[in-house]
């Protein structure tokens, strides 16, 4: 999670950044984090949860999704369910955090490239 993400996107837009390019940077960053998330994903009898982990991206964020209609329990496994005494395993959150040093340079490169294109910077 990027702190100040909304402001970052607004600043990049004002600076003349190509936000379509930012979407690709978000996708690349999510792809960099994906192996770390997959390594931490619980593997049950069928392995359906592990197979459901995938990447998405928008202009605002890179996204790692787990679960789908056939795997509706992904959120419960990741975040837990206190009422049912199920403790969250935080596999998505931990995988993204563990891989931060590998995906963070992609954003720095994008910022540096955008700032170099601004007149007077």
XYZ file of N, CA and C in Angstrom:
363
model
N 0.847 -1.184 0.000
C 0.000 0.000 0.000
C 0.887 1.240 0.000
N 0.588 2.148 -0.873
C 1.340 3.388 -0.950
C 0.614 4.434 -0.118
N 1.305 5.021 0.838
C 0.720 6.078 1.660
C 0.673 7.345 0.813
N -0.478 7.994 0.780
C -0.630 9.208 -0.020
C -0.834 8.913 -1.493
N -1.383 7.753 -1.792
C -1.549 7.308 -3.166
C -2.422 8.261 -3.978
N -3.524 8.725 -3.390
C -4.431 9.623 -4.097
C -3.703 10.917 -4.476
N -2.952 11.448 -3.536
C -2.206 12.686 -3.801
C -1.117 12.450 -4.838
N -0.472 11.287 -4.760
C 0.556 10.934 -5.733
C -0.017 10.939 -7.147
N -1.171 10.306 -7.349
C -1.789 10.248 -8.666
C -2.181 11.647 -9.133
N -2.729 12.478 -8.233
C -3.094 13.852 -8.592
C -1.863 14.645 -9.008
N -0.776 14.490 -8.255
C 0.462 15.218 -8.556
C 1.025 14.780 -9.905
N 1.020 13.484 -10.151
C 1.536 12.969 -11.426
C 0.672 13.445 -12.592
N -0.640 13.517 -12.376
C -1.544 14.005 -13.422
C -1.242 15.468 -13.736
N -1.054 16.288 -12.687
C -0.736 17.704 -12.871
C 0.627 17.883 -13.529
N 1.525 16.958 -13.258
C 2.868 17.039 -13.835
C 2.890 16.598 -15.290
N 1.769 16.109 -15.771
C 1.684 15.707 -17.160
C 2.053 14.255 -17.392
N 1.999 13.443 -16.367
C 2.337 12.034 -16.503
C 1.269 11.321 -17.326
N 1.717 10.357 -18.088
C 0.804 9.509 -18.840
C 0.270 8.455 -17.877
N -0.980 8.607 -17.459
C -1.535 7.704 -16.462
C -1.771 6.305 -17.020
N -1.811 6.175 -18.339
C -1.857 4.832 -18.929
C -0.529 4.126 -18.650
N 0.535 4.895 -18.673
C 1.847 4.342 -18.348
C 1.909 3.965 -16.861
N 1.278 4.754 -16.014
C 1.229 4.437 -14.585
C 0.478 3.129 -14.348
N -0.552 2.870 -15.131
C -1.281 1.604 -15.018
C -0.335 0.439 -15.306
N 0.506 0.587 -16.291
C 1.471 -0.472 -16.613
C 2.510 -0.640 -15.516
N 2.947 0.468 -14.915
C 3.880 0.391 -13.788
C 3.212 -0.340 -12.629
N 1.948 -0.044 -12.373
C 1.203 -0.733 -11.322
C 1.111 -2.234 -11.603
N 0.870 -2.596 -12.858
C 0.784 -4.008 -13.228
C 2.135 -4.702 -13.045
N 3.203 -4.035 -13.464
C 4.546 -4.613 -13.302
C 4.880 -4.813 -11.826
N 4.543 -3.827 -11.008
C 4.819 -3.929 -9.572
C 4.043 -5.089 -8.955
N 2.789 -5.237 -9.344
C 1.989 -6.352 -8.828
C 2.561 -7.690 -9.286
N 3.041 -7.753 -10.523
C 3.662 -8.985 -11.024
C 4.946 -9.318 -10.274
N 5.679 -8.294 -9.847
C 6.893 -8.512 -9.060
C 6.532 -9.090 -7.691
N 5.443 -8.614 -7.103
C 5.021 -9.082 -5.779
C 4.324 -10.437 -5.832
N 3.791 -10.814 -6.975
C 2.999 -12.033 -7.099
C 3.706 -13.304 -6.614
N 4.961 -13.572 -6.984
C 5.605 -14.803 -6.500
C 5.708 -14.885 -4.979
N 5.940 -13.763 -4.325
C 6.022 -13.752 -2.857
C 4.664 -14.084 -2.250
N 3.600 -13.572 -2.844
C 2.250 -13.861 -2.358
C 1.927 -15.335 -2.594
N 2.244 -15.832 -3.781
C 1.965 -17.229 -4.097
C 2.719 -18.173 -3.160
N 3.931 -17.805 -2.798
C 4.724 -18.649 -1.896
C 4.089 -18.742 -0.512
N 3.390 -17.702 -0.091
C 2.768 -17.683 1.227
C 1.320 -18.188 1.236
N 0.762 -18.416 0.047
C -0.634 -18.834 -0.050
C -0.809 -20.250 0.494
N -1.843 -20.418 1.297
C -2.172 -21.721 1.863
C -2.518 -22.698 0.749
N -1.980 -23.879 0.848
C -2.279 -24.919 -0.126
C -3.081 -26.013 0.579
N -4.351 -26.062 0.279
C -5.201 -27.092 0.879
C -5.149 -28.366 0.058
N -6.143 -29.184 0.203
C -6.209 -30.456 -0.524
C -6.280 -30.260 -2.032
N -7.039 -29.252 -2.465
C -7.248 -29.047 -3.905
C -6.285 -28.035 -4.514
N -5.777 -27.107 -3.725
C -4.896 -26.060 -4.236
C -5.631 -24.973 -4.996
N -6.961 -24.929 -4.865
C -7.742 -23.939 -5.618
C -7.450 -22.511 -5.191
N -7.205 -22.287 -3.902
C -6.895 -20.934 -3.438
C -5.597 -20.456 -4.068
N -4.572 -21.278 -4.045
C -3.276 -20.899 -4.624
C -3.397 -20.625 -6.128
N -4.228 -21.399 -6.815
C -4.414 -21.211 -8.257
C -5.219 -19.954 -8.577
N -5.955 -19.435 -7.594
C -6.816 -18.276 -7.837
C -6.087 -16.939 -7.672
N -4.860 -16.947 -7.204
C -4.114 -15.701 -6.989
C -3.684 -15.159 -8.350
N -4.018 -13.888 -8.603
C -3.727 -13.282 -9.899
C -3.524 -11.779 -9.751
N -3.080 -11.148 -10.823
C -2.727 -9.726 -10.835
C -3.747 -8.929 -11.632
N -3.990 -7.711 -11.179
C -4.798 -6.750 -11.907
C -4.164 -5.376 -11.722
N -4.630 -4.395 -12.471
C -4.070 -3.049 -12.323
C -5.073 -2.005 -12.794
N -5.005 -0.852 -12.160
C -5.747 0.323 -12.588
C -4.745 1.468 -12.639
N -5.218 2.648 -12.990
C -4.324 3.801 -12.984
C -3.966 4.201 -11.560
N -4.734 3.742 -10.593
C -4.493 4.115 -9.208
C -3.704 3.087 -8.424
N -3.722 1.808 -8.835
C -3.074 0.789 -8.006
C -2.813 -0.493 -8.776
N -1.784 -1.201 -8.340
C -1.570 -2.579 -8.753
C -2.347 -3.437 -7.772
N -2.964 -4.490 -8.248
C -3.853 -5.280 -7.406
C -3.480 -6.757 -7.497
N -3.426 -7.391 -6.336
C -3.281 -8.841 -6.304
C -4.571 -9.383 -5.724
N -5.248 -10.186 -6.523
C -6.541 -10.739 -6.118
C -6.377 -12.219 -5.783
N -7.145 -12.657 -4.824
C -7.203 -14.081 -4.485
C -8.658 -14.457 -4.350
N -9.005 -15.595 -4.918
C -10.377 -16.065 -4.840
C -11.170 -15.679 -6.065
N -12.309 -16.303 -6.176
C -13.304 -16.047 -7.221
C -14.562 -16.773 -6.809
N -15.515 -16.883 -7.679
C -16.791 -17.494 -7.308
C -16.602 -18.911 -6.753
N -15.726 -19.684 -7.348
C -15.494 -21.060 -6.890
C -14.598 -21.125 -5.652
N -13.992 -19.984 -5.285
C -13.099 -19.920 -4.118
C -13.515 -18.723 -3.263
N -14.738 -18.757 -2.698
C -15.244 -17.592 -1.972
C -14.604 -17.383 -0.598
N -13.817 -18.332 -0.145
C -13.229 -18.277 1.192
C -11.874 -17.575 1.233
N -11.398 -17.052 0.121
C -10.078 -16.414 0.069
C -9.966 -15.258 1.057
N -10.972 -14.407 1.114
C -10.949 -13.268 2.037
C -10.900 -13.707 3.488
N -11.631 -14.756 3.807
C -11.647 -15.263 5.178
C -10.274 -15.827 5.540
N -9.647 -16.545 4.626
C -8.319 -17.109 4.887
C -7.309 -15.977 5.078
N -7.387 -14.934 4.255
C -6.425 -13.841 4.358
C -6.686 -12.950 5.577
N -7.925 -12.535 5.782
C -8.227 -11.559 6.831
C -8.778 -12.157 8.128
N -9.286 -13.383 8.054
C -9.844 -14.010 9.244
C -11.326 -13.734 9.386
N -11.899 -14.354 10.436
C -13.317 -14.182 10.735
C -13.458 -14.366 12.234
N -13.281 -13.282 12.998
C -13.277 -13.371 14.463
C -14.522 -14.045 15.045
N -15.687 -13.809 14.468
C -16.911 -14.407 14.999
C -16.872 -15.933 14.926
N -16.096 -16.461 13.989
C -15.980 -17.910 13.822
C -14.636 -18.436 14.350
N -13.913 -17.557 15.026
C -12.603 -17.899 15.600
C -11.601 -18.352 14.535
N -11.666 -17.713 13.371
C -10.714 -18.005 12.296
C -9.727 -16.850 12.248
N -8.478 -17.163 12.458
C -7.429 -16.150 12.454
C -6.934 -15.945 11.021
N -6.780 -14.688 10.625
C -6.303 -14.370 9.289
C -4.838 -14.722 9.111
N -4.505 -15.198 7.933
C -3.117 -15.575 7.647
C -2.349 -14.467 6.942
N -3.048 -13.469 6.437
C -2.431 -12.279 5.838
C -1.410 -12.612 4.741
N -1.654 -13.664 3.970
C -0.683 -14.075 2.961
C -0.489 -13.035 1.860
N -1.549 -12.339 1.471
C -1.412 -11.307 0.439
C -0.654 -10.115 1.007
N -1.066 -9.636 2.160
C -0.436 -8.475 2.777
C 1.047 -8.731 3.043
N 1.358 -9.891 3.620
C 2.749 -10.212 3.956
C 3.606 -10.379 2.709
N 3.059 -11.003 1.676
C 3.813 -11.180 0.432
C 4.153 -9.861 -0.235
N 3.198 -8.944 -0.234
C 3.438 -7.613 -0.821
C 4.495 -6.877 0.004
N 4.386 -6.940 1.316
C 5.349 -6.256 2.191
C 6.752 -6.852 2.034
N 6.852 -8.168 1.929
C 8.157 -8.813 1.802
C 8.846 -8.481 0.485
N 8.077 -8.217 -0.544
C 8.658 -7.942 -1.855
C 8.788 -6.451 -2.152
N 8.513 -5.605 -1.190
C 8.521 -4.160 -1.413
C 9.835 -3.654 -1.998
N 10.941 -4.163 -1.529
C 12.235 -3.682 -2.021
C 12.447 -4.017 -3.497
N 11.688 -4.962 -4.029
C 11.816 -5.336 -5.439
C 10.870 -4.554 -6.343
N 9.687 -4.139 -5.839
C 8.764 -3.403 -6.702
C 8.832 -1.894 -6.518
N 9.356 -1.434 -5.420
C 9.440 0.000 -5.162
C 10.279 0.753 -6.217
N 11.405 0.185 -6.689
C 12.191 0.897 -7.705
C 11.422 1.193 -8.997
N 10.413 0.404 -9.314
C 9.611 0.673 -10.514
C 8.904 2.022 -10.403
N 8.392 2.331 -9.208
C 7.721 3.620 -8.992
C 8.729 4.765 -8.983
N 9.878 4.542 -8.390
C 10.916 5.580 -8.367
C 11.347 5.924 -9.790
N 11.525 4.907 -10.602
C 11.899 5.123 -12.004
C 10.820 5.914 -12.744
N 9.553 5.587 -12.513
C 8.445 6.300 -13.149
C 8.417 7.763 -12.701
N 8.598 7.988 -11.410
C 8.600 9.354 -10.873
C 9.761 10.149 -11.456
N 10.948 9.554 -11.463
C 12.124 10.241 -12.009
C 11.931 10.584 -13.482
N 11.376 9.648 -14.242
C 11.136 9.875 -15.667
C 10.128 11.010 -15.864
N 9.067 10.993 -15.085
C 8.039 12.039 -15.197
C 8.594 13.397 -14.793
N 9.337 13.431 -13.704
C 9.898 14.706 -13.232
C 10.900 15.275 -14.237
N 11.624 14.424 -14.943
C 12.590 14.908 -15.926
C 11.898 15.530 -17.137
N 10.637 15.207 -17.335
C 9.881 15.747 -18.470
C 9.198 17.074 -18.147
N 9.227 17.469 -16.857
C 8.563 18.707 -16.452
C 9.485 19.885 -16.726
N 8.939 20.899 -17.343
C 9.703 22.103 -17.637
C 10.086 22.807 -16.341
N 11.332 23.143 -16.199
C 11.790 23.896 -15.047
C 12.152 23.034 -13.838
N 12.053 21.727 -13.960
C 12.377 20.849 -12.827
C 13.834 20.470 -12.820
